[in-house]
mmCIF file with all atom_site columns, C-alpha atoms in Angstrom:
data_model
loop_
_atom_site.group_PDB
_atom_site.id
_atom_site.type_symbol
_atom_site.label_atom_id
_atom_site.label_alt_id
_atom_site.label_comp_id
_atom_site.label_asym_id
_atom_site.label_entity_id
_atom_site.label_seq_id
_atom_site.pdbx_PDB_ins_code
_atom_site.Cartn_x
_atom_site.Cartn_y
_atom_site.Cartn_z
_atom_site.occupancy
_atom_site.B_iso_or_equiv
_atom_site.pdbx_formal_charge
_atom_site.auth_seq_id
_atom_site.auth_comp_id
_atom_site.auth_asym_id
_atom_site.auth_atom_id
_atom_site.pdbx_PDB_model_num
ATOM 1  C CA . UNK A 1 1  ? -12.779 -44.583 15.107 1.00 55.00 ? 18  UNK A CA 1
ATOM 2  C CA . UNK A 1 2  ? -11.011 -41.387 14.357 1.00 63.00 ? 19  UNK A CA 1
ATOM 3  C CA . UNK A 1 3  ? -8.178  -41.997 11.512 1.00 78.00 ? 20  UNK A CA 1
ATOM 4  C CA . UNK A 1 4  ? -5.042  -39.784 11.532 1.00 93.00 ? 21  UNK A CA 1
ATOM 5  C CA . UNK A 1 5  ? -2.604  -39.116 8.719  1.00 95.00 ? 22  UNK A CA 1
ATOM 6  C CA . UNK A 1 6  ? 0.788   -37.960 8.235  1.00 95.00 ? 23  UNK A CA 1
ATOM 7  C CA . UNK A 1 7  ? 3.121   -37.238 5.540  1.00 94.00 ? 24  UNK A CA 1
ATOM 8  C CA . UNK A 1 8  ? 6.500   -38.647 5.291  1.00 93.00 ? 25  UNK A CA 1
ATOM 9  C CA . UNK A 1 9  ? 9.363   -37.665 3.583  1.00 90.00 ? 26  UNK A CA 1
ATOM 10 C CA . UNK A 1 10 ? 11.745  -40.872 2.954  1.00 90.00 ? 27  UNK A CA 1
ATOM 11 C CA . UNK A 1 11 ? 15.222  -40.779 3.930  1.00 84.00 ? 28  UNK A CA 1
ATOM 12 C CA . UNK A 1 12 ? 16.703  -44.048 2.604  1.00 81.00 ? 29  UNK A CA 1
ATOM 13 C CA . UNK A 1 13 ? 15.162  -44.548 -0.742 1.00 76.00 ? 30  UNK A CA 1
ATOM 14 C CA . UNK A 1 14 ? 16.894  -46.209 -3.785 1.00 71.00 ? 31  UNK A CA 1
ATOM 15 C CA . UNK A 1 15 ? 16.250  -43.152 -5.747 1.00 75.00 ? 32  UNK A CA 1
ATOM 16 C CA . UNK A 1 16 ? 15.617  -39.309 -5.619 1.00 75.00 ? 33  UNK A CA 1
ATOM 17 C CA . UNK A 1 17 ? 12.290  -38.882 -4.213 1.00 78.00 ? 34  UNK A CA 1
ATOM 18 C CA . UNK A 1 18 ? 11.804  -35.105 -3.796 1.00 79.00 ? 35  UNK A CA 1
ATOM 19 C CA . UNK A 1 19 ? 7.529   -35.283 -2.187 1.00 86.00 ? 36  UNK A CA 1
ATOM 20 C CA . UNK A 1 20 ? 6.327   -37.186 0.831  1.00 90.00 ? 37  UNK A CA 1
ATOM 21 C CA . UNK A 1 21 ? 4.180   -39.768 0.995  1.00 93.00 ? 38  UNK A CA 1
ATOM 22 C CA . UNK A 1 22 ? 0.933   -40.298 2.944  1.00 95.00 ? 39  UNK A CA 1
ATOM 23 C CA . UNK A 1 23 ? 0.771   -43.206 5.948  1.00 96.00 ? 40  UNK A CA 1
ATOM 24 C CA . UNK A 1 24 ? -1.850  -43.948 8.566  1.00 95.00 ? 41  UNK A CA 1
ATOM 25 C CA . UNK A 1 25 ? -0.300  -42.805 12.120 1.00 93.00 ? 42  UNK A CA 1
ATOM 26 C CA . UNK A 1 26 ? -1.264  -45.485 14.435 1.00 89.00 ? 43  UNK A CA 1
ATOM 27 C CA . UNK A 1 27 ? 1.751   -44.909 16.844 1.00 88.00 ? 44  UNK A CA 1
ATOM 28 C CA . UNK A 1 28 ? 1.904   -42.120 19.258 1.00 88.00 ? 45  UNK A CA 1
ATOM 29 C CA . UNK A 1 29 ? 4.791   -39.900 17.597 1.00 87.00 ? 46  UNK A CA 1
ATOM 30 C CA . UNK A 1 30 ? 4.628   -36.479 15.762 1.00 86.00 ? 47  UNK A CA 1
ATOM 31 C CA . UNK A 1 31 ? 6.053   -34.399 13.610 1.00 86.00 ? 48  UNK A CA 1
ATOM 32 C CA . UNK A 1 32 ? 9.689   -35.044 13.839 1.00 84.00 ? 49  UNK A CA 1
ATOM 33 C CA . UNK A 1 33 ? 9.356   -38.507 14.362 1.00 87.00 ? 50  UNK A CA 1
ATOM 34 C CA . UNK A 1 34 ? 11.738  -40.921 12.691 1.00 87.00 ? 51  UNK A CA 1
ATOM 35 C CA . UNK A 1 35 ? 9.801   -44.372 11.214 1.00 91.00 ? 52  UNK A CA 1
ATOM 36 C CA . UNK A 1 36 ? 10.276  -47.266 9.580  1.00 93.00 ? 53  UNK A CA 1
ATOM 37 C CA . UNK A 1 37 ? 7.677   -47.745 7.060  1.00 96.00 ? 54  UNK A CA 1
ATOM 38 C CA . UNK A 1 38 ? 6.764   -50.118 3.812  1.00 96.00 ? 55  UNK A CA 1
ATOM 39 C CA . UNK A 1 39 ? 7.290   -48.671 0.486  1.00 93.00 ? 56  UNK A CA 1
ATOM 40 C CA . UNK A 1 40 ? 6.552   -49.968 -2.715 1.00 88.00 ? 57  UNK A CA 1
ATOM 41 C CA . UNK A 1 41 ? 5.113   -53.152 -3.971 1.00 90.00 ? 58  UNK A CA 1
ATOM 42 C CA . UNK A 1 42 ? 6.900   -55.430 -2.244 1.00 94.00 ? 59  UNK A CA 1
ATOM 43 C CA . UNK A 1 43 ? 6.775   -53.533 1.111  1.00 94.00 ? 60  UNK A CA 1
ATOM 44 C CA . UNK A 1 44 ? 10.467  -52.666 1.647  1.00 93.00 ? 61  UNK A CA 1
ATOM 45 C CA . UNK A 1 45 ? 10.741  -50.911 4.915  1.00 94.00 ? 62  UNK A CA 1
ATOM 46 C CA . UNK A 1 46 ? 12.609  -47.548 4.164  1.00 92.00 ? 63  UNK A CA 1
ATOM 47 C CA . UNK A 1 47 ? 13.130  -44.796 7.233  1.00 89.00 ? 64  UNK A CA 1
ATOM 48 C CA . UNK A 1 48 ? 11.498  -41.548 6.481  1.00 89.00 ? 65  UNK A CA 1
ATOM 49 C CA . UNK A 1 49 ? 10.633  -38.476 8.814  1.00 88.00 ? 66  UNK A CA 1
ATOM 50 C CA . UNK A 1 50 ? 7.572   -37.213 9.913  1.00 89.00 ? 67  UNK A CA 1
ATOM 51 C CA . UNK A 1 51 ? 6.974   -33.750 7.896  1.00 88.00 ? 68  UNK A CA 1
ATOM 52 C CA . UNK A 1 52 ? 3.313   -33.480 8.748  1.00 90.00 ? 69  UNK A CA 1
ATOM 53 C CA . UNK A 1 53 ? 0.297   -34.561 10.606 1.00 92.00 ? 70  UNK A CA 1
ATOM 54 C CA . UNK A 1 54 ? -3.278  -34.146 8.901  1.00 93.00 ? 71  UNK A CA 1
ATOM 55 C CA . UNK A 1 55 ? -7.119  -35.910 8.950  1.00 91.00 ? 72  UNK A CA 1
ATOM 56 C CA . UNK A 1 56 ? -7.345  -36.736 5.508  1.00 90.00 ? 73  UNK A CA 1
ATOM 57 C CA . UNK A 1 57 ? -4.923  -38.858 2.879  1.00 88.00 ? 74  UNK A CA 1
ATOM 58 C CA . UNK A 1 58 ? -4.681  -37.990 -0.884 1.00 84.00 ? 75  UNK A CA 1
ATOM 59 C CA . UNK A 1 59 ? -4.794  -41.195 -2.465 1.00 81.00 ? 76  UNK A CA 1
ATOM 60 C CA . UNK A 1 60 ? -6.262  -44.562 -1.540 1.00 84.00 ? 77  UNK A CA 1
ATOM 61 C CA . UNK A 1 61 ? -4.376  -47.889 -0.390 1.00 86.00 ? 78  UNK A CA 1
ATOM 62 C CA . UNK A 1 62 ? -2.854  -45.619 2.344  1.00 93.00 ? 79  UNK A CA 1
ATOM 63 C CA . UNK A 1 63 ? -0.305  -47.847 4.081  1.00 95.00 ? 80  UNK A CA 1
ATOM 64 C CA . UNK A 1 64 ? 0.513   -47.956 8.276  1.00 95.00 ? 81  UNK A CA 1
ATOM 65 C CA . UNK A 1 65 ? 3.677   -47.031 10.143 1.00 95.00 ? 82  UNK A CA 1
ATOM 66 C CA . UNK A 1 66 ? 5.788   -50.117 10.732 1.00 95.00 ? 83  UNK A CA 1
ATOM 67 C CA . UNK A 1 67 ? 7.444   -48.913 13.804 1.00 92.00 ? 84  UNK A CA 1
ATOM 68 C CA . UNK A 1 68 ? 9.216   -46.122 15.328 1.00 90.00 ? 85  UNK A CA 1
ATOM 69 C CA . UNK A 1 69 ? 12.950  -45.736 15.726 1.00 83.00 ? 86  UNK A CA 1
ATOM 70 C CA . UNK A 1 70 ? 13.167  -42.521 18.029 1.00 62.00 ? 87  UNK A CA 1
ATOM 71 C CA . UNK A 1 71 ? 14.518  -44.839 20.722 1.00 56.00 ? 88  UNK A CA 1
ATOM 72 C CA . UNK A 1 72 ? 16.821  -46.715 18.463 1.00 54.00 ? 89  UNK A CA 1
ATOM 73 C CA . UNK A 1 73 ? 17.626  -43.746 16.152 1.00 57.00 ? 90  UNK A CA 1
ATOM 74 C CA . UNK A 1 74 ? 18.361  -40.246 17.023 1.00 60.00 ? 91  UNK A CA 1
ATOM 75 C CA . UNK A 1 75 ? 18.521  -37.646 14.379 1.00 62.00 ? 92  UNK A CA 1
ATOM 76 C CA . UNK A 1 76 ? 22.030  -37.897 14.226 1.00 61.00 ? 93  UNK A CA 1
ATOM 77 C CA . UNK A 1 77 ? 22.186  -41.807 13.318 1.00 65.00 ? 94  UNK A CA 1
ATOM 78 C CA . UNK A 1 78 ? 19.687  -41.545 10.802 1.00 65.00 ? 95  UNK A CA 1
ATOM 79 C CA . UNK A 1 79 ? 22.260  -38.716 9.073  1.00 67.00 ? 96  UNK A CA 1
ATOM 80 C CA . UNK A 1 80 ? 25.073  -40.780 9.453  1.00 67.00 ? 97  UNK A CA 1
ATOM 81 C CA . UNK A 1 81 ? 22.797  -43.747 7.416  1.00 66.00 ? 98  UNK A CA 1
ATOM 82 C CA . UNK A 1 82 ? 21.560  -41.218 4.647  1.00 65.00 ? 99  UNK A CA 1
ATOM 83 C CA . UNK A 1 83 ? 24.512  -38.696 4.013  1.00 66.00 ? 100 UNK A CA 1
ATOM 84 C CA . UNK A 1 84 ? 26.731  -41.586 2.120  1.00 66.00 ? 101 UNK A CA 1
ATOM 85 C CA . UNK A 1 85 ? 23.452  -42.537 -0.126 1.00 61.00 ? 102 UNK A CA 1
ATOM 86 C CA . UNK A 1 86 ? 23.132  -38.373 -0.686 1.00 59.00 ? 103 UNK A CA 1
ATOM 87 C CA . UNK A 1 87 ? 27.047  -37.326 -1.140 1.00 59.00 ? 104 UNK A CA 1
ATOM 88 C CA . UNK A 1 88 ? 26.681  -35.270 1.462  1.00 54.00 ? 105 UNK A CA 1
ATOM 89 C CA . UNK A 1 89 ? 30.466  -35.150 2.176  1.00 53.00 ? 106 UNK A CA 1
ATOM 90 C CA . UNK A 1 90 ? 30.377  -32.038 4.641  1.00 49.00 ? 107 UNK A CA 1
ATOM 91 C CA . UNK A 1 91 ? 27.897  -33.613 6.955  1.00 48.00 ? 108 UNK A CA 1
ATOM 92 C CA . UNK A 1 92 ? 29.606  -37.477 7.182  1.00 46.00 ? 109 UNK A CA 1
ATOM 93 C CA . UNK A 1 93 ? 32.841  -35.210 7.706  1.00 46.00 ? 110 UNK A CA 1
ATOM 94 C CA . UNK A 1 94 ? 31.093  -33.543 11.382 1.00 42.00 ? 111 UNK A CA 1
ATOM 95 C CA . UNK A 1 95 ? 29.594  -36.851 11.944 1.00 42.00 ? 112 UNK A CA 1
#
């Protein structure tokens, strides 16, 4: 079985995190692609974006998709969720 990788960048985390992180893509969505996915120890689900798709993972303990929310979520949504948590004032103001 062929594995496939991606690299997300997190959009709701408690805290500045300026790289991405690696997941196992075992849903059929690309680059682009808003997901819910478990972070951290206890396996909070946080949404991140999909920044990259790739065959191998740096790191071990790589971690699966939880689901996609391109259905439920369009880009716009997922703004309107994270510009508060960034101070993004300009952006809630066209939203």
């Amino acid at each position: 079985m062929i594995r496939v990788f991606c690299e997300i960048y997190l959009l709701d985390a408690p805290y500045h995190i300026d790289k991405p992180f690696d997941y196992a893509l075992t849903l059929p969505i690309g680059v682009g692609g808003i997901v819910k996915v478990p972070f951290g120890r206890q396996n909070n689900l946080r949404i991140g974006v999909i920044t990259k798709i790739k065959d191998e993972a740096d790191g071990q303990g790589i971690k699966a998709i939880h689901s996609a929310l391109n259905e439920r979520y369009g880009i716009l949504n997922v703004l309107k969720i994270t510009a508060p948590i960034y101070g993004h004032k300009r952006i809630t103001k066209i939203l």
